[in-house]
Steps between C-alpha positions, in 0.01 A plus 500: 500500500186696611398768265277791570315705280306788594231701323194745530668799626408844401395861524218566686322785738425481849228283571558279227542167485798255329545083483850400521604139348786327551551230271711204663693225322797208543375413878783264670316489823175390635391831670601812559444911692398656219417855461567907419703779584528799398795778499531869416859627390687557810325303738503098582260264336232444755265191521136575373308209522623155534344106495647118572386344196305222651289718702483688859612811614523815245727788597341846419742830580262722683555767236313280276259299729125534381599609168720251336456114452701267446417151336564209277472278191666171609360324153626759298872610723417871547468716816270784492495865652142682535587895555158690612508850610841532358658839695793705331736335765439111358708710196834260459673222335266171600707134518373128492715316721535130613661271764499170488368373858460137633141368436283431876224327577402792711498806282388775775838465694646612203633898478669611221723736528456861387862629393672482210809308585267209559416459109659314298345533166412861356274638202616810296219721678201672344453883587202600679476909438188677734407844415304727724 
């Protein structure tokens, strides 16, 4: 059983900046889509920035292109979330998530999806709070 643990979140002002972790443990397959989304009560979880863990293409929401990063620690299991020029709107609930996803020699034709019904595996969230 995959198990997700996120950290880093916070209270910040416009402009700021905030590192999200998410800790990752008890791996039962060989790669995965990994990534974060983020949610605001009343509204569906959206996909923020997303990887395949052996490399390739990284999805970026346009709402957050040029301002967040996403990246990894394969040696020590934890995905990470740069936030730069955080805006009052990033303000929500943000989620690791994982899916497992069959290992290719080719990593570029892979495209994780962006929606939350693809996810298997969920952290608890870490709140992200932007003031202006």
């Amino acid at each position: 059983q995959v198990q997700l643990v996120e950290s880093g979140g916070g209270s910040v002002q416009a402009g700021g900046s905030l590192r999200l972790s998410c800790a990752a443990s008890g791996y039962t397959y060989s790669s995965y889509c990994m990534g974060w989304f983020r949610q605001v009560p009343g509204k569906q979880r959206e996909g923020v920035a997303i990887i395949y863990t052996k490399g390739g293409k990284v999805y970026y929401a346009d709402s957050v292109k040029d301002r967040f990063t996403i990246s990894q620690d394969s040696a020590k299991n934890t995905l990470y979330l740069e936030m730069n020029s955080l805006k009052p709107e990033d303000t929500a609930m943000y989620y690791c998530a994982a899916r497992p996803t069959p290992i290719t020699d080719n990593t570029w034709v892979v495209s994780c999806p962006a929606v939350e019904v693809a996810y298997t595996y969920w952290g608890q969230g870490t709140q992200v709070t932007v003031s202006s």
